Amino acid sequence: MSSNQKTKKIVWGVTIGLAASAAVLSAVISVKVLGLLEEVGNQNREQPKQITASEIASIVQDTLEAKERAVSAELMDTALAPWEAARDVKERVYGNPNARFSIVTFSDLECPFCKRFHNTPKEVVDASSDNVSYEFKHLPLDFHNPAALQGSVMAECVAKELGNKYAWAFIDQYFQTTQTNGGGVADLDNFAKRFGLTSSQIAACKTDKNIQARITGDLEFAREAGVSGTPSSYVVDTVGGKSIQIGGAQGAEVFMNAIRSLLEDDKEQSEE
């Protein structure tokens, strides 16, 4: 081997050794740097904040209220679902407000027969393909007051603040919850809050002259029609102009027969 070859071999070996050493050193430095950064990060990390008892109570309260709102929203969806056909109208009408036939019912929210009857007109409407509507008229009877009147006021409060569909859901849930015969719903204000009303809205509705006028108007309408008991209904043909009165908690077939009778009368008049 020539001297030049030996020299090249030595240089090559030194170069490889230096490269290996540099790689090892770089790895060691990297590990140390990472460790140092982690240590610095740990030192700079904020210490856990000390929470007072009142703050804990506030957090717990907020969590419970959030959970309650979520549950209320779910319950509200369930309560509203059956009343989707209630359009956004001022009157307490379920179904097509322009339907040819309307079942107009005078009802008392504390009347046990009204409670049993309430869903019957709804069944007729739901099966009518928009040809029948159901209109609720307030007739809180004296011997069921103040609970019956208070329930009517709150139903109209829900209608005013949240809309017609919510009012129908409220009436339905009231009937399901009330003790009837003047026993009312336990804590009516809190019951109404489940539908989204606030304390200030509830307080304002109790003295709202428009709400009072609406209920008074229904009472006067009942007196003019000679209605003194509940439930009392009229099946009205808005085209033919005739109506049939149906007293008591009758079944759906009675109302269907009344509609058939009105149709036959209109047909006979048209043929004359």
Short mmCIF file of C-alpha atoms in Angstrom, two decimals:
data_model
loop_
_atom_site.label_atom_id
_atom_site.label_comp_id
_atom_site.label_asym_id
_atom_site.label_seq_id
_atom_site.Cartn_x
_atom_site.Cartn_y
_atom_site.Cartn_z
CA MET A 1 0.00 0.00 0.00
CA SER A 2 1.43 3.36 -1.00
CA SER A 3 1.81 6.22 1.44
CA ASN A 4 -0.95 8.13 -0.32
CA GLN A 5 -3.35 5.25 0.09
CA LYS A 6 -2.51 4.94 3.81
CA THR A 7 -3.10 8.63 4.28
CA LYS A 8 -6.48 8.49 2.55
CA LYS A 9 -7.50 5.51 4.72
CA ILE A 10 -6.62 7.34 7.91
CA VAL A 11 -8.44 10.49 6.83
CA TRP A 12 -11.52 8.47 5.88
CA GLY A 13 -11.53 6.70 9.25
CA VAL A 14 -11.19 9.97 11.12
CA THR A 15 -13.99 11.51 9.06
CA ILE A 16 -16.34 8.60 9.84
CA GLY A 17 -15.45 8.76 13.52
CA LEU A 18 -16.08 12.49 13.67
CA ALA A 19 -19.40 12.09 11.90
CA ALA A 20 -20.50 9.37 14.32
CA SER A 21 -19.46 11.44 17.29
CA ALA A 22 -21.32 14.44 15.93
CA ALA A 23 -24.46 12.38 15.49
CA VAL A 24 -24.27 11.06 19.04
CA LEU A 25 -23.61 14.54 20.40
CA SER A 26 -26.53 15.96 18.44
CA ALA A 27 -28.85 13.30 19.83
CA VAL A 28 -27.69 13.94 23.37
CA ILE A 29 -28.16 17.70 22.95
CA SER A 30 -31.65 17.18 21.53
CA VAL A 31 -32.67 15.03 24.48
CA LYS A 32 -31.28 17.56 26.94
CA VAL A 33 -32.97 20.48 25.17
CA LEU A 34 -36.33 18.69 25.14
CA GLY A 35 -35.93 17.84 28.79
CA LEU A 36 -35.03 21.42 29.60
CA LEU A 37 -38.01 22.77 27.66
CA GLU A 38 -40.32 20.37 29.46
CA GLU A 39 -38.86 21.40 32.79
CA VAL A 40 -39.27 25.09 31.95
CA GLY A 41 -42.82 24.44 30.79
CA ASN A 42 -43.64 22.69 34.04
CA GLN A 43 -42.19 25.57 36.01
CA ASN A 44 -44.13 28.15 34.00
CA ARG A 45 -47.39 26.24 34.05
CA GLU A 46 -50.04 28.06 36.13
CA GLN A 47 -50.84 26.63 39.49
CA PRO A 48 -54.44 25.44 40.00
CA LYS A 49 -56.70 28.36 40.94
CA GLN A 50 -58.13 28.25 44.41
CA ILE A 51 -61.97 28.14 44.17
CA THR A 52 -64.12 29.52 46.94
CA ALA A 53 -67.21 27.79 48.32
CA SER A 54 -69.50 30.39 46.73
CA GLU A 55 -67.87 29.86 43.34
CA ILE A 56 -68.36 26.10 43.65
CA ALA A 57 -72.00 26.66 44.56
CA SER A 58 -72.41 28.95 41.54
CA ILE A 59 -70.84 26.38 39.20
CA VAL A 60 -73.08 23.63 40.55
CA GLN A 61 -76.15 25.87 40.21
CA ASP A 62 -75.28 26.82 36.62
CA THR A 63 -74.75 23.16 35.74
CA LEU A 64 -78.07 22.13 37.27
CA GLU A 65 -79.91 24.96 35.52
CA ALA A 66 -78.34 24.04 32.19
CA LYS A 67 -79.39 20.44 32.70
CA GLU A 68 -82.90 21.56 33.68
CA ARG A 69 -83.15 23.73 30.55
CA ALA A 70 -82.08 20.79 28.41
CA VAL A 71 -84.70 18.55 30.04
CA SER A 72 -87.35 21.29 29.69
CA ALA A 73 -86.49 21.72 26.01
CA GLU A 74 -86.87 17.99 25.44
CA LEU A 75 -90.19 17.95 27.32
CA MET A 76 -91.33 21.00 25.35
CA ASP A 77 -90.59 19.28 22.05
CA THR A 78 -92.69 16.34 23.22
CA ALA A 79 -95.54 18.63 24.33
CA LEU A 80 -95.54 20.59 21.06
CA ALA A 81 -95.34 17.62 18.70
CA PRO A 82 -99.08 16.73 18.72
CA TRP A 83 -100.05 20.35 17.94
CA GLU A 84 -98.02 20.97 14.79
CA ALA A 85 -101.22 21.73 12.86
CA ALA A 86 -101.79 24.86 14.97
CA ARG A 87 -101.04 27.73 12.61
CA ASP A 88 -99.63 31.10 13.64
CA VAL A 89 -102.96 32.91 14.08
CA LYS A 90 -104.36 35.21 16.76
CA GLU A 91 -107.39 33.09 17.58
CA ARG A 92 -107.14 29.83 19.48
CA VAL A 93 -107.61 27.73 16.33
CA TYR A 94 -106.13 24.29 15.69
CA GLY A 95 -105.93 23.23 12.06
CA ASN A 96 -106.66 25.18 8.89
CA PRO A 97 -108.16 28.56 9.91
CA ASN A 98 -109.87 28.69 6.50
CA ALA A 99 -111.44 25.24 6.75
CA ARG A 100 -115.04 24.91 5.64
CA PHE A 101 -116.14 23.38 8.92
CA SER A 102 -115.21 24.58 12.38
CA ILE A 103 -115.80 22.91 15.72
CA VAL A 104 -116.16 25.79 18.15
CA THR A 105 -115.97 24.57 21.74
CA PHE A 106 -116.63 26.47 24.96
CA SER A 107 -114.41 24.90 27.57
CA ASP A 108 -113.35 25.28 31.19
CA LEU A 109 -109.79 24.25 32.06
CA GLU A 110 -111.01 22.91 35.41
CA CYS A 111 -113.91 20.93 33.98
CA PRO A 112 -113.32 17.15 34.23
CA PHE A 113 -115.61 16.49 31.24
CA CYS A 114 -113.67 19.05 29.19
CA LYS A 115 -110.47 17.28 30.15
CA ARG A 116 -111.85 14.00 28.84
CA PHE A 117 -113.27 15.62 25.71
CA HIS A 118 -110.38 17.91 24.73
CA ASN A 119 -108.70 15.61 22.20
CA THR A 120 -111.92 14.56 20.45
CA PRO A 121 -112.23 17.59 18.14
CA LYS A 122 -108.49 17.25 17.47
CA GLU A 123 -109.04 13.72 16.19
CA VAL A 124 -111.69 14.99 13.78
CA VAL A 125 -109.39 17.78 12.55
CA ASP A 126 -106.43 15.45 12.09
CA ALA A 127 -108.53 13.14 9.94
CA SER A 128 -110.16 15.89 7.86
CA SER A 129 -107.41 16.83 5.39
CA ASP A 130 -107.68 20.53 6.32
CA ASN A 131 -111.48 20.61 5.95
CA VAL A 132 -112.19 21.00 9.69
CA SER A 133 -110.71 23.27 12.34
CA TYR A 134 -111.06 23.32 16.13
CA GLU A 135 -111.56 26.64 17.92
CA PHE A 136 -111.18 26.85 21.70
CA LYS A 137 -113.33 29.38 23.60
CA HIS A 138 -112.72 30.11 27.28
CA LEU A 139 -115.66 29.59 29.59
CA PRO A 140 -114.25 29.42 33.14
CA LEU A 141 -117.22 28.59 35.34
CA ASP A 142 -117.74 30.51 38.58
CA PHE A 143 -117.65 27.42 40.79
CA HIS A 144 -114.25 26.46 39.32
CA ASN A 145 -112.72 29.89 39.90
CA PRO A 146 -110.23 31.30 40.61
CA ALA A 147 -108.25 28.33 39.24
CA ALA A 148 -110.20 28.11 35.94
CA LEU A 149 -109.83 31.82 35.18
CA GLN A 150 -106.17 31.83 36.20
CA GLY A 151 -105.55 28.91 33.84
CA SER A 152 -107.27 30.76 30.98
CA VAL A 153 -105.18 33.88 31.62
CA MET A 154 -101.99 31.85 31.58
CA ALA A 155 -102.98 30.05 28.38
CA GLU A 156 -103.48 33.40 26.68
CA CYS A 157 -100.22 34.65 28.16
CA VAL A 158 -98.42 31.74 26.50
CA ALA A 159 -100.22 32.56 23.25
CA LYS A 160 -99.21 36.20 23.44
CA GLU A 161 -95.55 35.58 24.22
CA LEU A 162 -94.86 32.31 22.40
CA GLY A 163 -97.60 31.76 19.83
CA ASN A 164 -100.70 29.73 19.08
CA LYS A 165 -99.03 26.30 18.96
CA TYR A 166 -97.53 26.81 22.42
CA ALA A 167 -100.95 27.85 23.72
CA TRP A 168 -102.50 24.60 22.52
CA ALA A 169 -99.67 22.62 24.09
CA PHE A 170 -100.20 24.55 27.34
CA ILE A 171 -103.95 23.83 27.35
CA ASP A 172 -103.29 20.16 26.67
CA GLN A 173 -100.66 19.89 29.42
CA TYR A 174 -102.89 21.83 31.82
CA PHE A 175 -105.70 19.34 31.30
CA GLN A 176 -103.28 16.48 31.90
CA THR A 177 -101.94 18.04 35.10
CA THR A 178 -104.84 19.79 36.84
CA GLN A 179 -106.71 18.26 39.76
CA THR A 180 -109.91 19.60 38.05
CA ASN A 181 -113.04 20.94 39.78
CA GLY A 182 -111.17 24.06 40.89
CA GLY A 183 -108.16 22.21 42.30
CA GLY A 184 -105.89 23.74 39.67
CA VAL A 185 -102.26 23.10 38.88
CA ALA A 186 -99.75 23.23 41.73
CA ASP A 187 -97.64 26.38 41.36
CA LEU A 188 -99.15 27.67 38.12
CA ASP A 189 -96.40 30.26 37.60
CA ASN A 190 -93.69 27.61 37.68
CA PHE A 191 -95.81 25.40 35.43
CA ALA A 192 -95.98 28.24 32.88
CA LYS A 193 -92.21 28.78 33.06
CA ARG A 194 -91.74 25.27 31.67
CA PHE A 195 -93.13 26.65 28.41
CA GLY A 196 -90.57 29.44 28.31
CA LEU A 197 -92.33 32.30 30.09
CA THR A 198 -90.30 34.53 32.40
CA SER A 199 -91.38 35.83 35.81
CA SER A 200 -91.78 39.35 34.44
CA GLN A 201 -93.93 38.13 31.52
CA ILE A 202 -96.16 36.16 33.87
CA ALA A 203 -96.58 39.13 36.20
CA ALA A 204 -97.46 41.43 33.30
CA CYS A 205 -100.00 39.00 31.84
CA LYS A 206 -101.97 38.84 35.08
CA THR A 207 -102.99 42.47 34.60
CA ASP A 208 -102.91 42.57 30.79
CA LYS A 209 -106.12 44.26 29.61
CA ASN A 210 -105.97 42.62 26.17
CA ILE A 211 -105.88 39.15 27.72
CA GLN A 212 -108.74 40.06 30.03
CA ALA A 213 -110.72 41.41 27.07
CA ARG A 214 -110.19 38.21 25.07
CA ILE A 215 -111.51 36.01 27.86
CA THR A 216 -114.38 38.41 28.59
CA GLY A 217 -115.25 38.32 24.89
CA ASP A 218 -115.49 34.53 24.99
CA LEU A 219 -117.72 34.73 28.08
CA GLU A 220 -120.04 37.24 26.39
CA PHE A 221 -120.15 35.10 23.24
CA ALA A 222 -121.20 32.12 25.37
CA ARG A 223 -123.96 34.12 27.07
CA GLU A 224 -125.28 35.37 23.73
CA ALA A 225 -125.33 31.78 22.44
CA GLY A 226 -127.13 30.58 25.56
CA VAL A 227 -124.23 28.40 26.64
CA SER A 228 -123.88 27.90 30.40
CA GLY A 229 -122.21 24.49 30.71
CA THR A 230 -119.00 22.92 29.46
CA PRO A 231 -118.00 21.42 27.19
CA SER A 232 -120.45 22.84 24.69
CA SER A 233 -119.67 22.82 20.97
CA TYR A 234 -120.98 24.06 17.66
CA VAL A 235 -120.18 22.51 14.32
CA VAL A 236 -120.24 25.46 11.93
CA ASP A 237 -120.48 25.31 8.13
CA THR A 238 -118.69 28.51 7.07
CA VAL A 239 -119.97 28.12 3.50
CA GLY A 240 -123.59 27.15 4.08
CA GLY A 241 -123.91 29.42 7.10
CA LYS A 242 -125.58 26.81 9.31
CA SER A 243 -124.44 25.23 12.57
CA ILE A 244 -125.36 22.33 14.85
CA GLN A 245 -124.97 22.52 18.62
CA ILE A 246 -123.52 19.51 20.43
CA GLY A 247 -123.56 19.46 24.22
CA GLY A 248 -121.34 17.42 26.51
CA ALA A 249 -118.30 15.24 25.96
CA GLN A 250 -119.51 13.49 22.81
CA GLY A 251 -117.41 11.19 20.65
CA ALA A 252 -115.82 11.94 17.28
CA GLU A 253 -118.56 10.10 15.36
CA VAL A 254 -121.19 12.54 16.66
CA PHE A 255 -119.24 15.41 15.13
CA MET A 256 -118.72 13.55 11.86
CA ASN A 257 -122.48 12.93 11.65
CA ALA A 258 -123.11 16.63 12.24
CA ILE A 259 -120.76 17.51 9.37
CA ARG A 260 -122.52 15.01 7.09
CA SER A 261 -125.86 16.52 8.01
CA LEU A 262 -124.67 20.04 7.20
CA LEU A 263 -123.31 18.85 3.85
CA GLU A 264 -126.65 17.19 3.00
CA ASP A 265 -128.57 20.34 3.93
CA ASP A 266 -126.31 22.45 1.73
CA LYS A 267 -126.72 19.99 -1.14
CA GLU A 268 -130.52 20.07 -0.86
CA GLN A 269 -130.55 23.86 -0.84
CA SER A 270 -128.35 23.95 -3.91
CA GLU A 271 -130.74 21.65 -5.78
CA GLU A 272 -133.82 23.73 -4.99
#
